[in-house]
CSV table of N, CA and C in Angstrom, one decimal:
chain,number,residue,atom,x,y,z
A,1133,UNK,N,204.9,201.7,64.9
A,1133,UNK,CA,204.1,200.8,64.1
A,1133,UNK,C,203.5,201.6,62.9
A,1134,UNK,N,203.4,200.7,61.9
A,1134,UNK,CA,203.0,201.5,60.4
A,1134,UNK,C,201.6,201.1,60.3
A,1135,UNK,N,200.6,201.6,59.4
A,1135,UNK,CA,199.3,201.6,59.7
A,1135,UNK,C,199.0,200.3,59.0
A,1136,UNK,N,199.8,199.4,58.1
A,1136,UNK,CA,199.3,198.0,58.4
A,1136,UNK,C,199.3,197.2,59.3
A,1137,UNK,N,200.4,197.6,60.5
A,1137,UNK,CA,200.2,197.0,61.4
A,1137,UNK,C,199.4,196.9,62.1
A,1138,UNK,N,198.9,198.2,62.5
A,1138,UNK,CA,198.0,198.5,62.8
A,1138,UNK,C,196.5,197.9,62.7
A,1139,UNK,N,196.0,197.4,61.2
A,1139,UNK,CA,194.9,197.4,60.7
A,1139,UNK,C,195.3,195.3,60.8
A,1140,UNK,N,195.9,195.2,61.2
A,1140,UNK,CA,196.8,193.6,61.1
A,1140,UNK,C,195.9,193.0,62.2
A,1141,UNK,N,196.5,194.1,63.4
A,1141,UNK,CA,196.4,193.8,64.8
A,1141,UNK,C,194.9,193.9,65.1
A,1142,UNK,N,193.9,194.7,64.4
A,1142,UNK,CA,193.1,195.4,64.8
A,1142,UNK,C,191.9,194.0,64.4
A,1143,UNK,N,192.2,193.5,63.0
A,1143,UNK,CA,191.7,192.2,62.7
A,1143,UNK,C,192.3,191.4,63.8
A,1144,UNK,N,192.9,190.8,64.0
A,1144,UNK,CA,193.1,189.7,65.2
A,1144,UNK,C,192.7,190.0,66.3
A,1145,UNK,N,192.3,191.3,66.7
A,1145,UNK,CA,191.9,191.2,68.1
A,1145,UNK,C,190.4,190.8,67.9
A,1146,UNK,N,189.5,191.6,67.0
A,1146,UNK,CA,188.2,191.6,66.4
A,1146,UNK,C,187.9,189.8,65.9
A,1147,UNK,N,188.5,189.4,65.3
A,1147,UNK,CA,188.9,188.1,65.3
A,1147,UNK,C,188.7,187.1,66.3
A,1148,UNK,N,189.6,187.3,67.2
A,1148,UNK,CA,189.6,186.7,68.5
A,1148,UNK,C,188.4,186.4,69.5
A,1149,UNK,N,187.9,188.0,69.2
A,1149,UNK,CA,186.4,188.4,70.3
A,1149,UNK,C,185.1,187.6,69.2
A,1150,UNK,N,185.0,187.6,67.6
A,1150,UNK,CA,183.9,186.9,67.0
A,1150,UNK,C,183.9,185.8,67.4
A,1151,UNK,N,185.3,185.0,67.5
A,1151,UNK,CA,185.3,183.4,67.8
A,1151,UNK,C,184.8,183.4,69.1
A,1152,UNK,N,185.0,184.0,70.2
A,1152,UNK,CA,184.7,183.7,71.7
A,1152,UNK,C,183.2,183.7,71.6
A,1153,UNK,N,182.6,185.3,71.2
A,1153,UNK,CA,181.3,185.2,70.9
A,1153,UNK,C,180.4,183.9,70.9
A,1154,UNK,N,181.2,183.6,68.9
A,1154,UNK,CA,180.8,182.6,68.3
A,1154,UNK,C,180.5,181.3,69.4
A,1155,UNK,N,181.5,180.9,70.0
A,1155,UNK,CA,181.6,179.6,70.8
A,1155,UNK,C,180.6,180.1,72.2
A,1156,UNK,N,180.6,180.9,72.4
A,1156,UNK,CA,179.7,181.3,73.5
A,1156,UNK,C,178.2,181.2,73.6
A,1157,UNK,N,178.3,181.5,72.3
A,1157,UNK,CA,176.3,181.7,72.0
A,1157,UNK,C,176.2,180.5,71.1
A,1158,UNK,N,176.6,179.5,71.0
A,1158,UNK,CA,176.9,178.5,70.4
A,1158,UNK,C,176.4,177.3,71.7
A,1159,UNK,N,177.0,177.7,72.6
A,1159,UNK,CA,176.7,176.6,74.1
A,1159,UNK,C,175.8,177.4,74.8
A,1160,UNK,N,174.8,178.5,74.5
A,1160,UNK,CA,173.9,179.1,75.1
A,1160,UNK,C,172.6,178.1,75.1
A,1161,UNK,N,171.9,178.2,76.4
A,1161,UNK,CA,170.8,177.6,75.9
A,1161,UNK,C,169.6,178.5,74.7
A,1162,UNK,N,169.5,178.9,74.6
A,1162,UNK,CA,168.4,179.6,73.4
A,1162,UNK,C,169.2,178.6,72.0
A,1163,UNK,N,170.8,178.4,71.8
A,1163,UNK,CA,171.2,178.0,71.0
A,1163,UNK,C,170.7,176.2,71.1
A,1164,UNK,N,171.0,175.9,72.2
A,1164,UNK,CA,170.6,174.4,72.8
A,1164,UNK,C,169.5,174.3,72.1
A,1165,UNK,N,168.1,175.0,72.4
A,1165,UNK,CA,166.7,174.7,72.1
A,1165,UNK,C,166.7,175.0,70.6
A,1166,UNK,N,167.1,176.3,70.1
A,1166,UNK,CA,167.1,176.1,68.9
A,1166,UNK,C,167.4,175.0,67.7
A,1167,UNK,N,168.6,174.0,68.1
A,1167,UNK,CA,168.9,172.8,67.5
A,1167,UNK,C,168.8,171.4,67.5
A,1168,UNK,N,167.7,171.6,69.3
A,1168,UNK,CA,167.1,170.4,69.7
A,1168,UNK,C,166.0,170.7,69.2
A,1169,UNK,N,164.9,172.1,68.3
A,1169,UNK,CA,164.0,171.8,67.8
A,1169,UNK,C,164.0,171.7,66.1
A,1170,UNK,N,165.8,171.5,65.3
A,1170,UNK,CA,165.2,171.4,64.6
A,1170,UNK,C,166.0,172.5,63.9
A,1171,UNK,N,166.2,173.2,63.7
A,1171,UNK,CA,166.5,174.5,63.0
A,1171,UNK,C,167.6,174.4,63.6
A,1172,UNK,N,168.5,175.5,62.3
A,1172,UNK,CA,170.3,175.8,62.2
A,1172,UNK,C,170.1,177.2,63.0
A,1173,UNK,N,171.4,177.0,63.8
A,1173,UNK,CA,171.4,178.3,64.6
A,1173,UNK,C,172.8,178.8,63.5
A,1174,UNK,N,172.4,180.0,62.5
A,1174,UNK,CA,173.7,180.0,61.4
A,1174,UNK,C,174.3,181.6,62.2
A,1175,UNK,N,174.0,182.3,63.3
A,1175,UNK,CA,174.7,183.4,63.8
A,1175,UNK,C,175.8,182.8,64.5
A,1176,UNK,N,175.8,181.9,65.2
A,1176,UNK,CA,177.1,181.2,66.0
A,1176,UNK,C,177.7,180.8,65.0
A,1177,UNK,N,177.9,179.6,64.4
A,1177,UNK,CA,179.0,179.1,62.9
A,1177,UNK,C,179.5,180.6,62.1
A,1178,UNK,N,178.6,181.5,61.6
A,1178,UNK,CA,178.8,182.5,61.2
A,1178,UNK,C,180.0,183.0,61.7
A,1179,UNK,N,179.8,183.8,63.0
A,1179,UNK,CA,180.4,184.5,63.9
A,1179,UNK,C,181.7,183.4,64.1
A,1180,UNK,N,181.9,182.4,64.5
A,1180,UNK,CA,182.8,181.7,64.8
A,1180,UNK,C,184.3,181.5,63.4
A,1181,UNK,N,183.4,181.1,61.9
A,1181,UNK,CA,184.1,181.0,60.6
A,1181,UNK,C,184.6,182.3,60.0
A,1182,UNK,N,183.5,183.8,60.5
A,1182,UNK,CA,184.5,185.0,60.2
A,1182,UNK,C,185.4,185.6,61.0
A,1183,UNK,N,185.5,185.1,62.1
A,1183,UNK,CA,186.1,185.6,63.2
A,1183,UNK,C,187.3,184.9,63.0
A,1184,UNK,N,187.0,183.6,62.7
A,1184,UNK,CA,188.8,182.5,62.5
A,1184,UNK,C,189.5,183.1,61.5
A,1185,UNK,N,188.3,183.7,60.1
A,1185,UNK,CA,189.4,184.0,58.9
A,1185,UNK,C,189.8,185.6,59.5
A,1186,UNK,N,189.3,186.2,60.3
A,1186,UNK,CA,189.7,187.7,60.9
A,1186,UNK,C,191.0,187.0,61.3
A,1187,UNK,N,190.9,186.5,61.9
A,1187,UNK,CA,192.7,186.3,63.1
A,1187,UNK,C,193.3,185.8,62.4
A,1188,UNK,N,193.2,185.0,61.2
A,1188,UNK,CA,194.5,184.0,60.7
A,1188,UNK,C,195.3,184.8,59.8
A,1189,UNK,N,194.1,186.2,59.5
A,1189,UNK,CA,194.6,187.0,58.2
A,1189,UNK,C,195.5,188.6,58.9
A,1190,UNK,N,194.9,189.0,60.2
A,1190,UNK,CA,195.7,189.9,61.0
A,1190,UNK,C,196.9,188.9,61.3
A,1191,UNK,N,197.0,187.7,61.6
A,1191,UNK,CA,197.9,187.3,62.5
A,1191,UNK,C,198.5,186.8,61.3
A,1192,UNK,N,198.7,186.5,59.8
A,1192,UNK,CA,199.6,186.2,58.8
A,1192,UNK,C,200.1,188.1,58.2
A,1193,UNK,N,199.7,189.4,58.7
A,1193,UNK,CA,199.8,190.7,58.1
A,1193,UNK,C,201.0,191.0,59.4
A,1194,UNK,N,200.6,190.4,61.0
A,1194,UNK,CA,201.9,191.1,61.8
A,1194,UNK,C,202.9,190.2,61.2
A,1195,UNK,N,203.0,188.9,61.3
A,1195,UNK,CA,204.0,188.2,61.1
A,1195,UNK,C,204.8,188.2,59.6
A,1196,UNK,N,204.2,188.6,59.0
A,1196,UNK,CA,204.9,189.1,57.3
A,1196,UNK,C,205.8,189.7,57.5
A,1197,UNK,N,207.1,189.6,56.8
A,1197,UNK,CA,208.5,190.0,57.0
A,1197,UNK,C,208.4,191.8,56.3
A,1198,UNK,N,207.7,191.8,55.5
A,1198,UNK,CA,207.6,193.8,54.6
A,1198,UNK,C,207.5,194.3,55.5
């Protein structure tokens, strides 16, 4: 493997783990109370939107034909 692939894969795994996070602490309760009082919980959406553009962009660098 060449070191883009490398740095390809390395985004999609990292990717993978922000979105889990993201959706995790997203259905936590601290997040629950947070949005039932009112206030944006913006670390979950965060975590969730850079974690999707991590994986779609490792997972469009393995699958690239160069």
């Amino acid at each position: 493997m060449d070191f883009k692939k490398i740095i390809a894969a390395i985004l999609l795994i990292l990717g993978i783990i922000l979105v889990v996070y993201g959706f995790t602490h997203l259905n936590s309760l601290e997040s629950q109370l947070t949005r039932a009082l009112g206030q944006k919980d913006n670390d979950s959406i965060g975590s969730i939107v850079v974690g999707s553009i991590s994986a779609i962009l490792g997972l469009y660098l393995i699958l690239r034909k160069r």
